[in-house]
Amino acid sequence: DVRVPPGSPPGASVQAQCPKCGAMNQAQIPGSSGYAGGPSSLKPASSVGGSAPRPSGRRRAVLIGVNYFGTRAELQGCINDVHNLHQLLTQTYHWQAHDIRTLTDDGRGGGMPTRQNITQALRWLAQDAAPGDVLFFSFSG
């Protein structure tokens, strides 16, 4: 949650510190002619430096959905999240299905989301990762 300091003019730069890693991020306040209004308007902190690597075309994703069937904590929609993300990656972004691993607790995915299967899927995801690779991980549950 980033709040704009009172009295900041349109187009002014503001900084926000990530509460997890401490990195400083910079953005422009909407209203200037140069404001794009999206992620492209964000500038990495100088401590991060460098430009993002160009995607090499190698893509991998691990999608996990756990509805906790038959428990007091049963959820609805987590497995649907996996199906929707799989569809988004393959149909919208043209990923190959063999580059996506799914684990769901309905017995219909590529396996149950056990500790062993999740660990194995994450190892597969990171195996031989190189700059420019696109790695995507999602857990819904």
Short mmCIF file of N, CA and C in Angstrom, two decimals:
data_model
loop_
_atom_site.label_atom_id
_atom_site.label_comp_id
_atom_site.label_asym_id
_atom_site.label_seq_id
_atom_site.Cartn_x
_atom_site.Cartn_y
_atom_site.Cartn_z
N ASP A 1 0.85 -1.17 0.00
CA ASP A 1 0.00 0.00 0.00
C ASP A 1 0.89 1.23 0.00
N VAL A 2 0.85 2.00 -1.07
CA VAL A 2 1.67 3.21 -1.18
C VAL A 2 0.75 4.41 -1.19
N ARG A 3 1.04 5.37 -0.34
CA ARG A 3 0.25 6.59 -0.29
C ARG A 3 1.10 7.75 -0.80
N VAL A 4 0.47 8.61 -1.57
CA VAL A 4 1.15 9.78 -2.10
C VAL A 4 1.19 10.85 -1.01
N PRO A 5 2.38 11.42 -0.76
CA PRO A 5 2.46 12.47 0.26
C PRO A 5 1.57 13.65 -0.11
N PRO A 6 0.85 14.22 0.86
CA PRO A 6 -0.01 15.38 0.58
C PRO A 6 0.79 16.51 -0.06
N GLY A 7 0.19 17.16 -1.06
CA GLY A 7 0.82 18.28 -1.72
C GLY A 7 1.78 17.90 -2.83
N SER A 8 1.91 16.61 -3.11
CA SER A 8 2.81 16.19 -4.19
C SER A 8 2.19 16.55 -5.53
N PRO A 9 2.94 17.25 -6.39
CA PRO A 9 2.38 17.66 -7.68
C PRO A 9 2.32 16.49 -8.65
N PRO A 10 1.41 16.54 -9.63
CA PRO A 10 1.37 15.50 -10.65
C PRO A 10 2.72 15.39 -11.37
N GLY A 11 3.15 14.17 -11.60
CA GLY A 11 4.41 13.93 -12.28
C GLY A 11 5.60 13.82 -11.35
N ALA A 12 5.39 14.15 -10.06
CA ALA A 12 6.49 14.04 -9.10
C ALA A 12 6.83 12.57 -8.87
N SER A 13 8.07 12.31 -8.54
CA SER A 13 8.50 10.94 -8.23
C SER A 13 8.28 10.66 -6.76
N VAL A 14 7.82 9.46 -6.45
CA VAL A 14 7.69 9.00 -5.07
C VAL A 14 8.44 7.69 -4.94
N GLN A 15 8.90 7.42 -3.73
CA GLN A 15 9.61 6.17 -3.47
C GLN A 15 8.86 5.39 -2.42
N ALA A 16 8.91 4.06 -2.56
CA ALA A 16 8.30 3.18 -1.58
C ALA A 16 9.27 2.05 -1.31
N GLN A 17 9.41 1.68 -0.04
CA GLN A 17 10.32 0.61 0.32
C GLN A 17 9.54 -0.69 0.48
N CYS A 18 10.07 -1.76 -0.13
CA CYS A 18 9.44 -3.07 0.00
C CYS A 18 9.60 -3.54 1.44
N PRO A 19 8.48 -3.93 2.10
CA PRO A 19 8.57 -4.35 3.50
C PRO A 19 9.28 -5.70 3.66
N LYS A 20 9.36 -6.49 2.61
CA LYS A 20 10.00 -7.80 2.72
C LYS A 20 11.49 -7.75 2.46
N CYS A 21 11.91 -7.14 1.34
CA CYS A 21 13.34 -7.17 0.98
C CYS A 21 14.05 -5.86 1.23
N GLY A 22 13.31 -4.77 1.48
CA GLY A 22 13.92 -3.49 1.76
C GLY A 22 14.29 -2.68 0.53
N ALA A 23 14.06 -3.22 -0.68
CA ALA A 23 14.41 -2.49 -1.90
C ALA A 23 13.54 -1.24 -2.04
N MET A 24 14.15 -0.19 -2.55
CA MET A 24 13.42 1.05 -2.79
C MET A 24 12.92 1.04 -4.24
N ASN A 25 11.67 1.35 -4.45
CA ASN A 25 11.08 1.43 -5.78
C ASN A 25 10.57 2.84 -6.00
N GLN A 26 10.61 3.27 -7.26
CA GLN A 26 10.24 4.63 -7.58
C GLN A 26 9.15 4.63 -8.64
N ALA A 27 8.21 5.56 -8.52
CA ALA A 27 7.13 5.70 -9.51
C ALA A 27 6.77 7.17 -9.63
N GLN A 28 6.12 7.51 -10.74
CA GLN A 28 5.64 8.87 -10.94
C GLN A 28 4.19 8.96 -10.52
N ILE A 29 3.82 10.09 -9.96
CA ILE A 29 2.43 10.35 -9.59
C ILE A 29 1.66 10.63 -10.87
N PRO A 30 0.47 10.02 -11.05
CA PRO A 30 -0.31 10.26 -12.27
C PRO A 30 -0.59 11.75 -12.46
N GLY A 31 -0.69 12.10 -13.75
CA GLY A 31 -1.07 13.47 -14.06
C GLY A 31 -0.08 14.17 -14.95
N SER A 32 1.15 13.66 -15.03
CA SER A 32 2.11 14.30 -15.93
C SER A 32 1.97 13.70 -17.31
N SER A 33 2.47 14.40 -18.30
CA SER A 33 2.36 13.90 -19.67
C SER A 33 3.20 12.65 -19.89
N GLY A 34 4.23 12.43 -19.06
CA GLY A 34 5.09 11.28 -19.24
C GLY A 34 4.64 10.04 -18.49
N TYR A 35 3.53 10.15 -17.76
CA TYR A 35 3.08 9.02 -16.95
C TYR A 35 2.37 8.00 -17.81
N ALA A 36 2.86 6.76 -17.77
CA ALA A 36 2.27 5.69 -18.56
C ALA A 36 1.15 4.99 -17.81
N GLY A 37 1.16 5.10 -16.49
CA GLY A 37 0.07 4.54 -15.71
C GLY A 37 0.12 3.05 -15.52
N GLY A 38 1.23 2.41 -15.68
CA GLY A 38 1.30 0.97 -15.48
C GLY A 38 2.66 0.56 -14.98
N PRO A 39 2.91 -0.76 -14.95
CA PRO A 39 4.18 -1.25 -14.46
C PRO A 39 5.38 -0.66 -15.18
N SER A 40 5.21 -0.28 -16.45
CA SER A 40 6.33 0.28 -17.19
C SER A 40 6.75 1.64 -16.64
N SER A 41 5.89 2.28 -15.84
CA SER A 41 6.26 3.57 -15.28
C SER A 41 7.10 3.40 -14.02
N LEU A 42 7.21 2.19 -13.50
CA LEU A 42 8.03 1.95 -12.33
C LEU A 42 9.49 1.86 -12.74
N LYS A 43 10.36 2.39 -11.91
CA LYS A 43 11.78 2.34 -12.18
C LYS A 43 12.44 1.57 -11.05
N PRO A 44 13.34 0.63 -11.37
CA PRO A 44 14.00 -0.11 -10.30
C PRO A 44 14.90 0.81 -9.48
N ALA A 45 15.07 0.46 -8.24
CA ALA A 45 15.95 1.23 -7.38
C ALA A 45 17.38 1.10 -7.87
N SER A 46 18.18 2.11 -7.59
CA SER A 46 19.56 2.08 -8.05
C SER A 46 20.33 0.93 -7.44
N SER A 47 19.91 0.45 -6.26
CA SER A 47 20.60 -0.67 -5.64
C SER A 47 20.34 -1.97 -6.38
N VAL A 48 19.25 -2.05 -7.13
CA VAL A 48 18.96 -3.23 -7.92
C VAL A 48 19.78 -3.18 -9.19
N GLY A 49 19.69 -2.06 -9.90
CA GLY A 49 20.52 -1.79 -11.07
C GLY A 49 20.29 -2.71 -12.24
N GLY A 50 20.77 -2.27 -13.39
CA GLY A 50 20.70 -3.07 -14.59
C GLY A 50 19.31 -3.20 -15.15
N SER A 51 19.25 -3.60 -16.40
CA SER A 51 17.96 -3.81 -17.02
C SER A 51 17.55 -5.27 -16.88
N ALA A 52 16.28 -5.51 -16.99
CA ALA A 52 15.79 -6.88 -16.88
C ALA A 52 16.29 -7.69 -18.07
N PRO A 53 16.61 -8.97 -17.84
CA PRO A 53 17.06 -9.79 -18.96
C PRO A 53 15.92 -10.03 -19.94
N ARG A 54 16.26 -10.16 -21.21
CA ARG A 54 15.25 -10.46 -22.21
C ARG A 54 14.84 -11.92 -22.08
N PRO A 55 13.53 -12.20 -22.14
CA PRO A 55 13.10 -13.60 -22.08
C PRO A 55 13.76 -14.41 -23.20
N SER A 56 14.29 -15.57 -22.83
CA SER A 56 15.00 -16.40 -23.80
C SER A 56 14.05 -17.31 -24.57
N GLY A 57 12.81 -17.35 -24.14
CA GLY A 57 11.86 -18.25 -24.77
C GLY A 57 11.64 -19.51 -23.95
N ARG A 58 12.52 -19.80 -23.01
CA ARG A 58 12.34 -20.97 -22.15
C ARG A 58 11.38 -20.58 -21.03
N ARG A 59 10.29 -21.30 -20.93
CA ARG A 59 9.26 -20.97 -19.95
C ARG A 59 8.90 -22.22 -19.16
N ARG A 60 8.66 -22.03 -17.88
CA ARG A 60 8.19 -23.13 -17.03
C ARG A 60 7.26 -22.56 -15.97
N ALA A 61 6.25 -23.36 -15.63
CA ALA A 61 5.30 -22.93 -14.59
C ALA A 61 4.92 -24.11 -13.72
N VAL A 62 4.71 -23.83 -12.44
CA VAL A 62 4.15 -24.79 -11.49
C VAL A 62 2.91 -24.13 -10.91
N LEU A 63 1.77 -24.81 -11.05
CA LEU A 63 0.49 -24.30 -10.56
C LEU A 63 -0.06 -25.30 -9.55
N ILE A 64 -0.37 -24.83 -8.35
CA ILE A 64 -0.86 -25.70 -7.28
C ILE A 64 -2.19 -25.16 -6.78
N GLY A 65 -3.18 -26.05 -6.67
CA GLY A 65 -4.49 -25.69 -6.15
C GLY A 65 -4.93 -26.69 -5.10
N VAL A 66 -5.25 -26.19 -3.90
CA VAL A 66 -5.65 -27.05 -2.79
C VAL A 66 -6.96 -26.54 -2.22
N ASN A 67 -8.01 -27.33 -2.37
CA ASN A 67 -9.31 -26.96 -1.83
C ASN A 67 -9.56 -27.56 -0.44
N TYR A 68 -8.69 -28.45 0.03
CA TYR A 68 -8.80 -29.08 1.34
C TYR A 68 -10.15 -29.76 1.52
N PHE A 69 -10.50 -30.59 0.55
CA PHE A 69 -11.80 -31.28 0.57
C PHE A 69 -12.01 -32.05 1.87
N GLY A 70 -13.24 -31.98 2.39
CA GLY A 70 -13.62 -32.76 3.56
C GLY A 70 -13.06 -32.28 4.88
N THR A 71 -12.52 -31.06 4.91
CA THR A 71 -12.00 -30.51 6.16
C THR A 71 -12.80 -29.27 6.55
N ARG A 72 -12.60 -28.82 7.79
CA ARG A 72 -13.26 -27.59 8.22
C ARG A 72 -12.74 -26.38 7.46
N ALA A 73 -11.55 -26.52 6.88
CA ALA A 73 -10.93 -25.41 6.16
C ALA A 73 -11.18 -25.50 4.65
N GLU A 74 -12.20 -26.30 4.25
CA GLU A 74 -12.44 -26.51 2.82
C GLU A 74 -12.67 -25.18 2.10
N LEU A 75 -12.01 -25.07 0.96
CA LEU A 75 -12.12 -23.86 0.13
C LEU A 75 -12.80 -24.20 -1.19
N GLN A 76 -13.22 -23.18 -1.89
CA GLN A 76 -13.80 -23.36 -3.21
C GLN A 76 -13.05 -22.46 -4.17
N GLY A 77 -12.76 -22.97 -5.34
CA GLY A 77 -12.16 -22.14 -6.37
C GLY A 77 -10.67 -22.26 -6.54
N CYS A 78 -9.98 -22.90 -5.62
CA CYS A 78 -8.52 -22.96 -5.74
C CYS A 78 -8.09 -23.81 -6.93
N ILE A 79 -8.79 -24.89 -7.17
CA ILE A 79 -8.49 -25.73 -8.33
C ILE A 79 -8.91 -25.00 -9.61
N ASN A 80 -9.99 -24.24 -9.53
CA ASN A 80 -10.39 -23.40 -10.67
C ASN A 80 -9.29 -22.39 -11.01
N ASP A 81 -8.61 -21.86 -9.99
CA ASP A 81 -7.51 -20.93 -10.23
C ASP A 81 -6.43 -21.60 -11.08
N VAL A 82 -6.12 -22.85 -10.76
CA VAL A 82 -5.11 -23.59 -11.53
C VAL A 82 -5.56 -23.75 -12.98
N HIS A 83 -6.82 -24.15 -13.18
CA HIS A 83 -7.34 -24.32 -14.54
C HIS A 83 -7.33 -22.99 -15.31
N ASN A 84 -7.73 -21.92 -14.64
CA ASN A 84 -7.76 -20.60 -15.30
C ASN A 84 -6.36 -20.11 -15.65
N LEU A 85 -5.39 -20.31 -14.74
CA LEU A 85 -4.03 -19.90 -15.03
C LEU A 85 -3.42 -20.74 -16.16
N HIS A 86 -3.72 -22.04 -16.15
CA HIS A 86 -3.23 -22.92 -17.22
C HIS A 86 -3.77 -22.44 -18.56
N GLN A 87 -5.05 -22.12 -18.60
CA GLN A 87 -5.67 -21.61 -19.82
C GLN A 87 -5.05 -20.28 -20.24
N LEU A 88 -4.83 -19.39 -19.28
CA LEU A 88 -4.21 -18.10 -19.58
C LEU A 88 -2.82 -18.28 -20.19
N LEU A 89 -2.02 -19.13 -19.57
CA LEU A 89 -0.66 -19.33 -20.05
C LEU A 89 -0.63 -19.99 -21.43
N THR A 90 -1.49 -20.99 -21.65
CA THR A 90 -1.44 -21.70 -22.93
C THR A 90 -2.18 -20.98 -24.05
N GLN A 91 -3.34 -20.42 -23.76
CA GLN A 91 -4.14 -19.83 -24.83
C GLN A 91 -3.83 -18.35 -25.08
N THR A 92 -3.55 -17.61 -24.03
CA THR A 92 -3.28 -16.19 -24.21
C THR A 92 -1.80 -15.93 -24.48
N TYR A 93 -0.93 -16.60 -23.71
CA TYR A 93 0.50 -16.35 -23.83
C TYR A 93 1.23 -17.44 -24.62
N HIS A 94 0.50 -18.41 -25.12
CA HIS A 94 1.02 -19.44 -26.03
C HIS A 94 2.14 -20.29 -25.45
N TRP A 95 2.06 -20.59 -24.15
CA TRP A 95 2.99 -21.52 -23.53
C TRP A 95 2.62 -22.93 -23.98
N GLN A 96 3.60 -23.81 -23.98
CA GLN A 96 3.35 -25.21 -24.28
C GLN A 96 2.89 -25.92 -23.01
N ALA A 97 1.90 -26.79 -23.12
CA ALA A 97 1.36 -27.48 -21.96
C ALA A 97 2.43 -28.31 -21.25
N HIS A 98 3.40 -28.84 -22.00
CA HIS A 98 4.43 -29.66 -21.35
C HIS A 98 5.40 -28.83 -20.52
N ASP A 99 5.30 -27.50 -20.60
CA ASP A 99 6.13 -26.62 -19.78
C ASP A 99 5.42 -26.19 -18.50
N ILE A 100 4.25 -26.78 -18.24
CA ILE A 100 3.45 -26.42 -17.06
C ILE A 100 3.16 -27.68 -16.26
N ARG A 101 3.47 -27.64 -14.96
CA ARG A 101 3.14 -28.75 -14.07
C ARG A 101 2.05 -28.29 -13.12
N THR A 102 1.04 -29.15 -12.94
CA THR A 102 -0.06 -28.81 -12.03
C THR A 102 -0.18 -29.87 -10.95
N LEU A 103 -0.50 -29.42 -9.75
CA LEU A 103 -0.77 -30.29 -8.62
C LEU A 103 -2.08 -29.82 -8.00
N THR A 104 -3.07 -30.71 -7.92
CA THR A 104 -4.36 -30.35 -7.32
C THR A 104 -4.83 -31.50 -6.45
N ASP A 105 -5.61 -31.18 -5.43
CA ASP A 105 -6.05 -32.22 -4.51
C ASP A 105 -7.39 -32.84 -4.91
N ASP A 106 -7.74 -32.77 -6.19
CA ASP A 106 -8.93 -33.46 -6.67
C ASP A 106 -8.56 -34.74 -7.44
N GLY A 107 -7.27 -35.03 -7.52
CA GLY A 107 -6.83 -36.24 -8.21
C GLY A 107 -6.80 -36.11 -9.72
N ARG A 108 -7.06 -34.92 -10.26
CA ARG A 108 -7.13 -34.74 -11.72
C ARG A 108 -5.92 -34.01 -12.30
N GLY A 109 -5.10 -33.42 -11.46
CA GLY A 109 -3.93 -32.69 -11.95
C GLY A 109 -2.80 -33.66 -12.24
N GLY A 110 -1.59 -33.15 -12.24
CA GLY A 110 -0.42 -33.99 -12.47
C GLY A 110 0.03 -34.70 -11.22
N GLY A 111 -0.74 -34.66 -10.19
CA GLY A 111 -0.42 -35.31 -8.92
C GLY A 111 -1.05 -34.56 -7.77
N MET A 112 -0.99 -35.19 -6.61
CA MET A 112 -1.51 -34.55 -5.40
C MET A 112 -0.47 -33.56 -4.89
N PRO A 113 -0.91 -32.47 -4.25
CA PRO A 113 0.03 -31.47 -3.75
C PRO A 113 0.65 -31.86 -2.41
N THR A 114 1.37 -32.98 -2.40
CA THR A 114 2.07 -33.42 -1.20
C THR A 114 3.39 -32.67 -1.08
N ARG A 115 3.99 -32.74 0.08
CA ARG A 115 5.29 -32.09 0.26
C ARG A 115 6.29 -32.61 -0.76
N GLN A 116 6.33 -33.91 -0.94
CA GLN A 116 7.27 -34.51 -1.88
C GLN A 116 7.02 -34.04 -3.32
N ASN A 117 5.75 -34.02 -3.73
CA ASN A 117 5.42 -33.59 -5.10
C ASN A 117 5.68 -32.11 -5.31
N ILE A 118 5.39 -31.29 -4.30
CA ILE A 118 5.66 -29.85 -4.42
C ILE A 118 7.17 -29.62 -4.52
N THR A 119 7.94 -30.28 -3.66
CA THR A 119 9.40 -30.14 -3.71
C THR A 119 9.94 -30.57 -5.06
N GLN A 120 9.45 -31.68 -5.57
CA GLN A 120 9.89 -32.17 -6.88
C GLN A 120 9.53 -31.18 -7.99
N ALA A 121 8.33 -30.62 -7.92
CA ALA A 121 7.89 -29.65 -8.94
C ALA A 121 8.74 -28.37 -8.88
N LEU A 122 9.07 -27.91 -7.68
CA LEU A 122 9.90 -26.71 -7.55
C LEU A 122 11.32 -26.96 -8.04
N ARG A 123 11.83 -28.16 -7.80
CA ARG A 123 13.16 -28.50 -8.34
C ARG A 123 13.13 -28.49 -9.87
N TRP A 124 12.07 -29.07 -10.45
CA TRP A 124 11.92 -29.06 -11.91
C TRP A 124 11.85 -27.62 -12.42
N LEU A 125 11.10 -26.77 -11.71
CA LEU A 125 10.94 -25.38 -12.12
C LEU A 125 12.28 -24.66 -12.19
N ALA A 126 13.12 -24.85 -11.18
CA ALA A 126 14.38 -24.12 -11.08
C ALA A 126 15.55 -24.81 -11.78
N GLN A 127 15.36 -26.05 -12.18
CA GLN A 127 16.45 -26.82 -12.79
C GLN A 127 17.00 -26.12 -14.03
N ASP A 128 18.29 -25.90 -14.04
CA ASP A 128 18.99 -25.29 -15.17
C ASP A 128 18.46 -23.90 -15.52
N ALA A 129 17.89 -23.19 -14.55
CA ALA A 129 17.40 -21.84 -14.82
C ALA A 129 18.56 -20.94 -15.20
N ALA A 130 18.31 -20.06 -16.14
CA ALA A 130 19.34 -19.15 -16.65
C ALA A 130 18.73 -17.77 -16.82
N PRO A 131 19.56 -16.72 -16.86
CA PRO A 131 19.02 -15.38 -17.11
C PRO A 131 18.19 -15.36 -18.38
N GLY A 132 17.04 -14.73 -18.29
CA GLY A 132 16.13 -14.65 -19.44
C GLY A 132 15.04 -15.70 -19.42
N ASP A 133 15.19 -16.74 -18.58
CA ASP A 133 14.12 -17.74 -18.46
C ASP A 133 12.92 -17.10 -17.76
N VAL A 134 11.73 -17.59 -18.07
CA VAL A 134 10.51 -17.13 -17.43
C VAL A 134 10.00 -18.28 -16.56
N LEU A 135 10.05 -18.09 -15.24
CA LEU A 135 9.59 -19.10 -14.29
C LEU A 135 8.38 -18.54 -13.56
N PHE A 136 7.30 -19.33 -13.51
CA PHE A 136 6.05 -18.86 -12.91
C PHE A 136 5.61 -19.88 -11.88
N PHE A 137 5.29 -19.41 -10.66
CA PHE A 137 4.82 -20.28 -9.59
C PHE A 137 3.54 -19.68 -9.01
N SER A 138 2.54 -20.54 -8.83
CA SER A 138 1.30 -20.10 -8.22
C SER A 138 0.81 -21.15 -7.23
N PHE A 139 0.44 -20.70 -6.02
CA PHE A 139 -0.18 -21.57 -5.03
C PHE A 139 -1.48 -20.93 -4.63
N SER A 140 -2.57 -21.68 -4.81
CA SER A 140 -3.88 -21.21 -4.40
C SER A 140 -4.41 -22.22 -3.39
N GLY A 141 -4.62 -21.77 -2.18
CA GLY A 141 -5.10 -22.71 -1.14
C GLY A 141 -5.06 -22.10 0.22
#
